[in-house]
Amino acid sequence: MTKRIRVLIAKAGLDGHDRGAKVVAQALRDAGMEVIYTGLRQTPEQIVEAAIEEDVQVVGISSLSGAHMYLIPPVVEMLKERGAGDILVIAGGIIPNEDADYLKQIGVSEVFGPGTATSSIAKYIYDHLE
Amino acid sequence: MVTDAKSRLEDELSKWEDEIVGRVTKKAPERKSQFVTDSGVTIKRLYTPLDHAVEEYEQREGFPGRYPFTRGIQPTMYRSRFWTMRQYAGFGTAEATNERFRYLLEQGQTGLSVAFDLPTQIGYDSDFALARGEVGKVGVAIDTLADMETLFSGIPLDKVSTSMTINAPAAIILAMYIAVAEKQGVVPGQLRGTIQNDILKEYVARGTYIFPPAPSMRLITDIFAYCSQNLPHWNTISISGYHIREAGATAVQEIAFTMANGIAYVKAALQAGLAIDDFAPRLSFFFNAHNNFFEEVAKFRAARRIWARIMKERFGAQDQRSLMLRFHTQTAGCTLTAQQPQVNIIRVAFQALAAVLGGTQSLHTNSWDEALALPSEEAVTIALRTQQVIAHELGVADTVDPLGGSYFIEKLTDEIEARAWEYLKRIDEMGGAVAAIESGYMQKEIHESAYRYQKEVEEGEKVVVGVNKYQSAEEHRYRLLKVDPEVVNRQIQKLEQIKENRSATEVSNALAELREVAHFGGNLMPPILRAVKAYATLGEICGVLRDVFGEYRAKSLF
């Protein structure tokens, strides 16, 4: 039997709006994945630490407050440094297109904007981990 | 209703159902087998006087300006004065926000509403490590009194009313506001405005808490006490359902949980020895205006009635002003779409109309670009114009509670009220709002509603125009507001300068006094005011309180 996909859903920075993060977490759980939610106010270091410790294949970062350009690149970088560059990093929240373009260039696999169906996030993960 | 008239109407109604409706629906079935509001209230095909007993009119609807205030808190409502048009604004530095404030006032806005950045809301200075990337983003950065002086420079504080969305460090920001006013020659007694100061909903829905519940409640009741003596026109709290709704609650949950939190504040104030009618007239509320139009109108009416009953029957308030639920409304940010974002203008307009028909005292209309970024000046102008059109062109403010007496609205108001009471009863049984929050009950209820909503959207049961229906393929790139990334450096520089120029002894004496009062008891407002005036930073003041009170850590409930 194949191992269930493990996902870390992370809330980075000081933003406390976690409706989206929790809804995505539950939807991925319902889609058959194991999901760990970090809770609020995580630093990039803490997110990377948790991802490695929990041995996840996917890290999903939620950001609404506009701090994504400060919070997401260090996660990607540190994962690479720690030899965990194969972890799929995805992001969601209020991230303008041009920032999303940049994040994808530096190694974020996909950026999901507002209005994304949770089922398409689940499908994306399944498609990219097979 | 007279009995014969009632039975005649009942007969006619069932005849109409059988003969006319039955025939028509056989040929053309209705769009859905069941119509329900977003809160799950079933909507009947038709409402008639049978849904609405005239005998109970006075206890249930009554007259505007009279208990139970269902139809409004003022006898003449908007025939006298429109609601306050108050756009929430703040970004970057105090200078940039000051500019936006002056612009909005020139455009006819009638009150200010300050958004603070996340470090400020969580009690950190701009040079704090985890604040990186957040300084000036979702609001203005305030580190010391100097920033507040800049923020309100050239704005006469005796003339405008100011609402400030600040919770955990509300006492400090209020103290800064008082100090700025004094420098302008305005005495505290002249100040009008609101501090949000609602920590319970932060634990539930918004996440900008600092201290554990008990000391947080103490800070709040200290503010109640201080203001009842010194700032008689100041709204000492804005008990907020807005964020609870944004987190996914239904309309019923929004008002039920907000009322439950309100009860907790009242109980805390009574325990602190305050007299109900000394502080209750200055309690205010903050609600969301969502899409389901009539349900929203009914929600506001139900909320007024519930609060009046709670204050009168449960707490024995005598002053009529203690019984009146006064509220600010914001249109629902979570309904805004990034797809075809200009459609948001229409959503906002209808939501704003619901708030006005529901009798709000003040209103913020969201800007159409907010699902993409912070609002640009152009977008915020359209949002403000929306309110002005409703006020001046539609005529909906020309009579009091124009939907009152609609068989449907009255029935819906009753149903929302009944469902909210059920929640209130359940929360009482748990030991009140604080216990219900600590056990995660409210959070779970809200999350379940949020998830259900999301599923309904994904399954197409709920239509979101532009998202799951009527999509358009074109991708637009809009001109969006970008906060200058240099803000953080300028802010840190300014902070360092202030620290150099202030008297270190004054600061350390003030902070030592604060520590003592925090530790041994007494009202925290005077020492906070003293520290603020000495240009102690927000982070330093919160640091002392963190030392004494500890920090709240949310249990992971997910």
XYZ file of C-alpha atoms in Angstrom:
688
model
C 0.000 0.000 0.000
C 1.296 3.436 -0.820
C 1.918 5.859 1.984
C -0.635 8.581 2.427
C 0.453 12.011 1.265
C 1.487 14.210 4.187
C 0.893 17.935 3.992
C 1.863 20.806 6.265
C -0.478 23.785 6.123
C 1.264 26.822 7.557
C 0.206 30.291 8.638
C 3.275 32.504 8.354
C 3.923 35.870 9.981
C 1.582 37.744 12.287
C -1.629 37.443 10.281
C -4.431 35.726 12.168
C -6.954 35.140 9.393
C -6.873 31.378 9.083
C -10.276 30.548 7.653
C -8.736 29.693 4.291
C -5.892 27.685 5.796
C -8.272 25.609 7.904
C -10.752 25.059 5.097
C -7.973 23.881 2.783
C -6.549 21.669 5.535
C -9.878 19.978 6.090
C -10.547 19.599 2.369
C -7.177 17.895 1.850
C -7.911 15.622 4.788
C -11.248 14.736 3.229
C -9.375 14.053 -0.008
C -7.375 11.378 1.794
C -4.216 13.187 2.859
C -2.659 13.523 6.266
C -2.640 17.179 7.164
C -0.814 19.006 9.908
C -1.780 22.602 10.619
C 0.871 24.757 12.297
C -1.416 27.284 13.947
C -0.764 31.024 13.902
C 2.352 33.210 13.944
C 4.944 30.897 12.470
C 8.365 32.071 11.318
C 9.842 30.644 8.111
C 12.327 28.748 10.325
C 9.538 27.148 12.325
C 7.710 26.128 9.159
C 10.791 24.478 7.691
C 11.540 22.754 10.987
C 8.010 21.384 11.193
C 8.054 20.259 7.560
C 11.225 18.238 8.086
C 10.244 16.874 11.447
C 6.829 15.788 10.192
C 8.348 14.355 7.028
C 5.802 15.958 4.729
C 5.799 15.970 0.936
C 3.901 19.221 0.635
C 4.058 22.569 2.407
C 1.135 24.932 1.846
C 1.638 28.493 3.050
C -1.269 30.850 3.559
C -0.725 34.606 3.504
C -3.206 37.454 3.433
C -1.397 40.364 4.962
C 0.943 41.233 2.109
C 4.055 39.846 3.789
C 4.321 36.890 1.383
C 7.425 38.237 -0.351
C 9.243 38.223 2.992
C 7.892 34.989 4.346
C 7.697 32.541 1.479
C 11.120 32.812 -0.247
C 13.039 31.962 2.958
C 10.952 28.802 3.352
C 11.872 27.659 -0.155
C 15.508 28.541 0.406
C 15.848 26.857 3.773
C 14.146 23.696 2.550
C 16.780 23.472 -0.177
C 19.583 24.111 2.311
C 18.309 21.343 4.527
C 18.256 18.901 1.626
C 14.479 18.944 1.460
C 14.197 20.768 -1.853
C 11.935 18.020 -3.177
C 9.107 19.094 -0.903
C 6.365 20.636 -2.988
C 5.759 24.205 -1.832
C 2.426 25.776 -2.666
C 0.983 29.087 -1.538
C -2.432 30.665 -1.261
C -4.139 33.841 -0.168
C -4.036 37.410 -1.393
C -0.973 37.343 -3.609
C -0.930 39.690 -6.611
C -0.146 38.111 -10.002
C 3.254 39.705 -10.393
C 4.332 38.466 -6.966
C 2.979 35.027 -7.811
C 5.099 35.040 -10.982
C 8.183 35.816 -8.925
C 7.415 33.168 -6.311
C 7.053 30.564 -9.045
C 10.406 31.550 -10.478
C 12.158 30.948 -7.192
C 10.675 27.527 -6.697
C 7.122 27.780 -5.368
C 5.271 25.154 -7.325
C 1.896 26.902 -7.549
C 0.091 29.921 -6.116
C -3.640 29.548 -5.562
C -5.600 32.779 -5.565
C -8.905 33.614 -3.932
C -11.817 31.682 -5.364
C -9.783 28.512 -5.945
C -11.770 25.341 -5.401
C -10.203 23.159 -2.719
C -10.754 20.169 -4.998
C -8.392 21.674 -7.546
C -5.714 22.068 -4.868
C -6.111 18.409 -3.930
C -5.962 17.395 -7.574
C -2.861 19.504 -8.107
C -1.097 17.770 -5.246
C -2.048 14.288 -6.432
C -0.971 15.100 -9.999
C 2.389 16.430 -8.900
C 3.325 13.743 -6.471
C 2.640 10.794 -8.701
C -55.961 39.974 14.285
C -59.653 39.496 14.883
C -60.512 35.809 14.953
C -62.924 35.745 12.006
C -60.572 37.754 9.880
C -57.808 35.353 10.820
C -59.721 32.198 9.970
C -60.955 33.765 6.761
C -57.395 34.531 5.793
C -56.312 31.003 6.678
C -59.023 29.604 4.419
C -58.129 31.919 1.580
C -54.457 31.078 1.927
C -54.984 27.349 1.703
C -57.353 27.808 -1.212
C -54.730 29.883 -2.991
C -52.100 27.214 -2.239
C -54.247 24.356 -3.549
C -56.013 25.886 -6.480
C -53.646 28.438 -7.880
C -50.166 27.559 -6.743
C -50.740 23.827 -7.099
C -51.788 24.255 -10.705
C -48.920 26.520 -11.618
C -46.163 24.507 -9.966
C -47.323 21.360 -11.699
C -46.580 23.003 -15.020
C -43.596 25.044 -13.944
C -41.845 23.725 -10.859
C -40.051 26.220 -8.670
C -36.293 26.787 -9.051
C -35.529 24.801 -5.926
C -37.416 22.298 -3.824
C -36.517 24.324 -0.775
C -35.349 27.891 -0.310
C -33.166 28.612 2.692
C -31.198 31.600 3.928
C -27.447 31.362 4.462
C -28.141 30.534 8.113
C -30.426 27.710 7.108
C -33.751 29.355 7.865
C -36.341 27.936 5.491
C -38.026 30.594 3.429
C -41.722 30.159 2.787
C -43.243 30.957 -0.562
C -45.354 33.723 0.867
C -45.706 35.539 4.138
C -48.995 36.996 5.252
C -50.375 38.670 8.352
C -50.747 35.141 9.739
C -47.004 35.044 10.316
C -47.135 38.115 12.363
C -49.415 38.683 15.319
C -50.489 42.286 15.660
C -51.284 41.717 19.361
C -47.578 41.388 20.055
C -46.538 44.416 18.067
C -45.533 46.563 20.984
C -43.399 43.980 22.768
C -41.887 42.699 19.577
C -41.400 45.542 17.144
C -42.409 48.560 19.142
C -41.464 52.049 18.073
C -38.103 53.398 17.002
C -36.281 54.952 19.911
C -38.195 52.741 22.353
C -37.673 49.339 23.896
C -36.987 46.796 22.427
C -35.627 49.002 19.626
C -36.314 46.476 16.860
C -37.154 49.319 14.498
C -34.175 51.474 15.365
C -32.528 53.250 18.258
C -33.476 56.797 17.248
C -37.076 57.912 16.943
C -36.359 59.624 13.633
C -33.327 57.641 12.454
C -31.896 58.906 9.145
C -34.561 61.551 8.728
C -32.421 63.552 11.147
C -28.897 62.567 10.315
C -27.384 60.014 7.971
C -25.181 57.265 9.316
C -21.501 58.128 9.683
C -19.609 57.302 6.515
C -16.441 55.861 7.855
C -13.958 54.189 5.515
C -11.373 52.011 7.218
C -7.946 53.197 6.111
C -4.313 52.853 7.001
C -1.108 51.738 5.363
C 2.570 52.511 5.371
C 3.727 55.326 7.556
C 1.703 57.777 9.591
C 2.436 60.393 6.908
C 0.918 58.290 4.106
C -2.160 57.466 6.165
C -2.599 61.081 7.231
C -2.691 61.986 3.561
C -5.379 59.371 2.870
C -7.422 60.627 5.863
C -7.351 64.185 4.600
C -8.317 62.993 1.140
C -11.293 61.047 2.485
C -12.486 63.956 4.611
C -12.289 66.218 1.542
C -14.397 63.668 -0.351
C -17.170 63.944 2.197
C -16.361 61.139 4.598
C -17.723 62.025 8.016
C -15.607 59.965 10.399
C -12.155 58.440 10.465
C -11.362 54.780 10.887
C -7.795 53.722 11.503
C -6.301 50.425 10.395
C -3.127 49.501 12.254
C -0.483 47.151 10.940
C -0.082 43.723 12.496
C 2.998 44.467 14.624
C 1.121 47.382 16.215
C -1.919 45.182 16.787
C 0.175 42.541 18.488
C 2.167 45.014 20.559
C 5.520 44.965 18.756
C 7.633 47.845 17.533
C 8.610 48.053 13.879
C 12.120 46.756 14.613
C 10.893 43.457 16.067
C 12.200 40.447 14.144
C 8.880 38.771 13.320
C 7.519 42.152 12.172
C 9.688 41.954 9.077
C 7.474 42.131 6.026
C 4.458 43.292 8.020
C 5.349 46.895 8.870
C 2.816 49.247 7.302
C 1.127 46.448 5.343
C -2.442 45.994 6.512
C -2.471 49.271 8.352
C -0.345 52.072 9.637
C 2.691 51.430 11.829
C 2.527 53.124 15.236
C 5.519 52.805 17.539
C 5.315 55.912 19.705
C 3.244 58.996 20.397
C 5.240 60.745 17.675
C 3.606 58.496 15.049
C 0.142 59.319 16.392
C 0.981 63.024 16.284
C 1.822 62.670 12.592
C -1.216 60.484 11.919
C -3.637 63.164 13.143
C -1.646 66.190 12.136
C -3.950 68.921 10.842
C -7.076 66.947 11.783
C -9.064 68.647 14.553
C -9.892 65.932 17.066
C -12.728 67.931 18.599
C -14.485 67.891 15.198
C -14.080 64.373 13.820
C -14.939 61.102 15.438
C -12.325 58.421 15.098
C -12.711 54.694 15.183
C -9.615 52.637 15.843
C -9.388 48.952 15.126
C -7.129 47.968 17.936
C -7.693 45.265 20.500
C -4.934 43.807 22.642
C -3.050 47.151 22.966
C -6.222 49.290 22.887
C -5.393 51.031 26.171
C -2.075 52.245 24.781
C -3.457 53.521 21.498
C -6.306 55.257 23.331
C -3.766 56.868 25.665
C -1.830 58.094 22.623
C -5.011 59.536 21.137
C -5.758 61.378 24.380
C -2.204 62.731 24.456
C -2.379 63.957 20.847
C -5.684 65.668 21.588
C -4.205 67.421 24.610
C -1.377 68.703 22.435
C -4.006 70.097 20.068
C -5.689 71.785 23.018
C -8.643 69.407 22.990
C -9.714 68.064 26.381
C -10.539 64.326 26.660
C -14.159 65.105 27.444
C -14.585 66.426 23.895
C -13.308 63.293 22.200
C -15.705 61.190 20.179
C -14.924 57.863 18.665
C -14.513 54.169 19.274
C -11.768 51.751 20.092
C -12.526 48.221 19.078
C -11.059 46.792 22.275
C -12.762 43.405 21.791
C -10.294 40.718 22.712
C -12.677 37.762 22.876
C -13.301 37.750 19.140
C -9.518 37.858 18.628
C -9.212 34.483 20.334
C -12.142 33.246 18.239
C -11.524 34.644 14.809
C -8.821 37.174 14.133
C -5.725 36.117 16.020
C -4.244 39.416 17.206
C -4.259 38.599 20.895
C -1.371 39.138 23.287
C -2.348 38.321 26.872
C -4.455 35.530 28.362
C -8.190 36.176 28.839
C -8.159 37.299 32.505
C -5.676 40.203 32.229
C -7.155 41.081 28.837
C -10.551 41.459 30.473
C -8.960 43.599 33.170
C -7.497 45.970 30.584
C -10.935 46.262 29.032
C -12.789 46.996 32.243
C -10.069 49.496 33.228
C -10.812 51.321 29.980
C -14.560 51.244 30.734
C -13.908 52.739 34.164
C -11.441 55.355 32.962
C -13.637 56.527 30.108
C -16.800 56.713 32.189
C -14.925 59.312 34.278
C -12.899 61.105 31.623
C -14.196 60.434 28.109
C -17.970 60.395 28.431
C -18.563 60.476 24.648
C -16.136 57.721 23.816
C -17.316 54.268 22.776
C -15.165 52.100 24.993
C -15.582 48.894 23.018
C -16.944 47.754 19.712
C -18.087 44.206 20.272
C -17.419 42.663 16.932
C -19.314 40.100 15.006
C -17.640 41.262 11.817
C -14.583 39.074 12.143
C -16.575 36.155 13.449
C -18.606 36.331 10.245
C -15.529 36.712 8.068
C -14.130 33.571 9.682
C -17.131 31.727 8.282
C -19.962 32.090 10.802
C -23.562 32.319 9.649
C -25.680 35.394 10.361
C -27.199 33.677 13.372
C -23.813 32.631 14.741
C -22.468 36.111 14.123
C -24.985 37.826 16.352
C -25.233 34.999 18.883
C -21.489 34.834 19.517
C -21.184 38.607 19.559
C -23.944 38.902 22.130
C -22.321 36.133 24.173
C -19.059 38.085 24.152
C -20.974 41.219 25.081
C -22.476 39.440 28.068
C -18.972 38.403 29.150
C -17.750 42.017 29.065
C -20.740 43.227 31.031
C -20.219 40.522 33.641
C -16.522 41.368 33.909
C -17.292 45.056 34.373
C -19.885 44.317 37.044
C -17.408 42.078 38.830
C -14.874 44.894 38.682
C -17.373 46.962 40.644
C -18.771 49.196 37.905
C -22.442 50.123 37.868
C -24.285 48.926 34.780
C -25.646 52.288 33.680
C -22.243 53.928 34.083
C -20.614 51.928 31.318
C -23.370 50.239 29.295
C -24.395 53.335 27.291
C -20.919 53.415 25.743
C -20.840 49.804 24.564
C -21.093 49.589 20.797
C -21.154 46.815 18.222
C -19.707 46.005 14.846
C -21.425 43.763 12.338
C -20.923 42.389 8.878
C -23.266 42.998 5.956
C -23.228 39.863 3.849
C -25.052 38.844 0.689
C -28.306 37.277 1.759
C -30.150 40.552 1.675
C -33.273 40.105 3.768
C -31.547 37.860 6.257
C -29.007 40.599 6.856
C -31.685 43.231 7.413
C -33.502 40.914 9.786
C -30.254 40.119 11.587
C -29.665 43.728 12.527
C -33.211 44.102 13.769
C -32.986 40.884 15.778
C -29.647 41.929 17.284
C -31.115 45.167 18.606
C -33.992 43.326 20.214
C -31.817 40.646 21.796
C -29.385 43.139 23.291
C -32.186 45.291 24.690
C -33.652 42.206 26.373
C -30.320 41.063 27.738
C -29.555 44.457 29.216
C -32.979 44.989 30.672
C -34.003 41.540 31.822
C -30.682 39.993 32.674
C -28.682 42.961 33.922
C -31.456 45.265 35.085
C -30.181 48.333 33.250
C -32.399 51.363 33.786
C -30.892 53.996 31.511
C -32.543 53.731 28.076
C -29.173 54.288 26.456
C -27.890 51.115 28.107
C -30.512 49.141 26.210
C -29.775 50.523 22.774
C -27.573 48.479 20.498
C -25.586 50.937 18.417
C -23.463 49.467 15.658
C -21.022 50.063 12.867
C -21.264 47.895 9.786
C -18.757 46.832 7.203
C -19.654 45.090 3.993
C -18.385 41.518 3.802
C -14.762 41.360 2.730
C -14.987 37.599 2.328
C -17.608 37.905 -0.416
C -15.288 39.905 -2.645
C -13.933 38.023 -5.599
C -10.619 38.333 -7.380
C -12.412 37.128 -10.506
C -14.119 39.989 -12.364
C -13.382 42.203 -9.362
C -15.472 45.131 -10.535
C -18.566 43.041 -9.840
C -17.615 43.633 -6.201
C -18.902 47.183 -6.538
C -22.380 45.759 -6.979
C -22.050 43.304 -4.107
C -20.865 46.078 -1.836
C -23.726 48.353 -2.848
C -26.366 45.788 -1.960
C -24.667 44.839 1.280
C -24.455 48.505 2.218
C -28.138 48.909 1.430
C -28.941 46.012 3.760
C -26.962 47.733 6.519
C -28.839 50.974 6.001
C -32.210 49.229 5.920
C -31.099 47.450 9.086
C -30.471 50.773 10.805
C -26.702 50.973 11.157
C -25.145 54.018 12.837
C -22.005 53.962 10.763
C -20.825 52.190 7.649
C -17.700 51.147 5.800
C -18.089 50.029 2.224
C -15.328 47.803 0.890
C -13.332 48.699 -2.178
C -13.681 46.480 -5.226
C -9.962 45.659 -5.402
C -9.630 44.253 -1.883
C -9.503 40.622 -2.957
C -6.321 41.607 -4.780
C -4.531 44.103 -2.564
C -5.033 47.079 -0.264
C -7.572 49.503 -1.720
C -6.304 52.099 -4.155
C -7.505 55.684 -3.857
C -9.714 55.294 -6.927
C -11.391 52.195 -5.572
C -11.957 53.668 -2.132
C -13.590 56.712 -3.725
C -16.107 54.529 -5.536
C -16.792 52.728 -2.267
C -17.508 56.006 -0.520
C -19.617 57.225 -3.436
C -21.720 54.091 -3.069
C -22.748 55.240 0.405
C -23.438 58.729 -0.841
C -25.706 57.411 -3.589
C -27.638 55.319 -1.077
C -27.975 58.287 1.252
C -28.858 61.002 -1.213
C -30.381 59.395 -4.277
C -32.376 56.307 -3.303
C -34.722 57.803 -0.755
C -34.365 54.747 1.467
C -33.430 56.924 4.440
C -36.607 58.947 4.272
C -38.703 56.800 6.578
C -37.718 54.855 9.652
C -37.216 51.088 9.236
C -38.871 50.926 5.806
C -38.928 47.119 5.738
C -40.561 46.898 9.154
C -43.964 45.327 8.858
C -43.004 43.241 5.884
C -44.504 39.886 6.790
C -41.321 38.225 5.633
C -38.895 40.530 7.436
C -40.757 40.338 10.710
C -40.970 36.568 10.582
C -37.305 36.262 9.661
C -36.338 38.630 12.467
C -38.224 36.392 14.907
C -36.576 33.244 13.609
C -33.074 34.656 13.729
C -33.733 35.890 17.221
C -34.997 32.481 18.352
C -31.977 30.679 16.910
C -29.584 33.157 18.471
C -31.208 32.636 21.881
C -30.631 28.908 21.509
C -26.908 29.533 21.074
C -26.875 31.964 23.967
C -28.506 29.384 26.182
C -25.973 26.752 25.164
C -23.070 29.114 25.815
C -24.499 30.053 29.212
C -24.637 26.368 30.078
C -20.960 26.073 29.178
C -20.163 28.845 31.616
C -20.229 31.811 29.257
C -18.284 33.081 26.294
C -14.795 32.802 27.811
C -15.343 29.133 28.613
C -16.927 28.517 25.208
C -13.901 30.049 23.521
C -11.337 28.289 25.678
C -12.933 24.948 24.929
C -12.902 25.792 21.222
C -16.677 25.557 20.882
C -17.181 28.808 18.998
C -14.183 28.197 16.765
C -15.463 24.733 15.819
C -18.969 25.947 15.066
C -17.547 28.690 12.852
C -15.136 26.389 11.061
C -17.934 23.950 10.297
C -20.007 26.733 8.769
C -17.026 27.944 6.752
C -16.360 24.476 5.410
C -20.010 23.879 4.586
C -20.113 27.177 2.689
C -16.990 26.299 0.719
C -18.437 22.919 -0.229
C -21.690 24.476 -1.335
C -19.770 26.841 -3.566
C -17.660 24.039 -5.008
C -20.683 21.873 -5.632
C -22.405 24.792 -7.329
C -25.211 24.854 -4.810
C -24.264 28.410 -3.984
C -23.583 30.549 -6.982
C -20.749 33.045 -6.824
C -20.897 35.117 -9.969
C -17.611 35.051 -11.808
C -16.226 32.227 -9.681
C -18.348 29.127 -10.181
C -20.744 30.545 -12.755
C -20.523 33.195 -15.472
C -16.745 33.030 -15.465
C -14.884 35.036 -18.023
C -11.572 33.906 -19.400
C -9.886 37.266 -19.712
C -7.239 38.037 -17.189
C -6.927 41.672 -16.251
C -4.032 43.285 -14.533
C -5.196 46.169 -12.414
C -3.337 49.088 -10.969
C -3.006 48.050 -7.346
C -1.737 49.881 -4.336
C 1.731 48.806 -3.286
C 3.187 49.736 0.044
C 6.667 51.164 -0.367
C 9.125 48.508 0.888
C 11.240 51.320 2.325
C 8.553 51.983 4.964
C 10.123 49.627 7.439
C 13.537 51.300 7.268
C 12.099 54.777 7.630
C 9.966 53.596 10.507
C 12.937 52.038 12.299
C 14.998 55.170 11.773
C 12.264 57.334 13.230
C 11.963 54.985 16.188
C 15.679 55.198 16.901
C 15.574 58.957 16.737
C 12.729 59.157 19.239
C 14.583 56.858 21.599
C 17.636 59.135 21.446
C 15.707 62.307 22.087
C 13.452 61.238 24.941
C 14.325 61.240 28.607
C 15.436 57.733 29.528
C 14.719 58.370 33.207
C 11.160 59.486 32.546
C 10.560 56.400 30.444
C 11.992 53.988 32.958
C 10.118 55.606 35.851
C 6.869 55.446 33.942
C 7.425 51.815 32.975
C 8.312 50.925 36.564
C 5.086 52.493 37.783
C 3.161 50.594 35.113
C 4.746 47.339 36.241
C 3.680 48.005 39.798
C 0.084 48.765 38.941
C -0.065 45.774 36.619
C 1.272 43.585 39.387
C -0.483 44.947 42.450
C -3.736 46.256 41.010
C -5.291 49.604 40.222
C -6.446 51.135 36.975
C -3.852 50.706 34.235
C -4.864 53.735 32.194
C -3.057 56.470 34.199
C 0.373 54.789 34.158
C -0.052 53.898 30.487
C -0.899 57.519 29.726
C 2.183 58.655 31.598
C 4.419 56.183 29.725
C 2.973 57.206 26.386
C 3.576 60.877 27.099
C 7.201 60.079 27.927
C 7.438 58.522 24.418
C 7.809 54.981 25.682
C 7.200 52.713 22.700
C 4.185 50.501 22.195
C 6.531 47.508 22.308
C 8.079 48.601 25.598
C 4.719 49.130 27.259
C 3.366 45.816 25.984
C 6.662 44.224 27.027
C 6.082 45.213 30.658
C 2.539 43.869 30.502
C 3.744 40.656 28.832
C 6.175 40.171 31.702
C 3.482 40.545 34.324
C 0.508 38.973 32.527
C 2.111 36.328 30.338
C 1.150 35.555 26.771
C -1.804 33.633 25.421
C -1.051 30.521 23.437
C -3.920 29.212 21.378
C -4.591 25.535 21.831
C -4.414 23.720 18.550
C -7.990 22.699 17.939
C -7.515 21.633 14.407
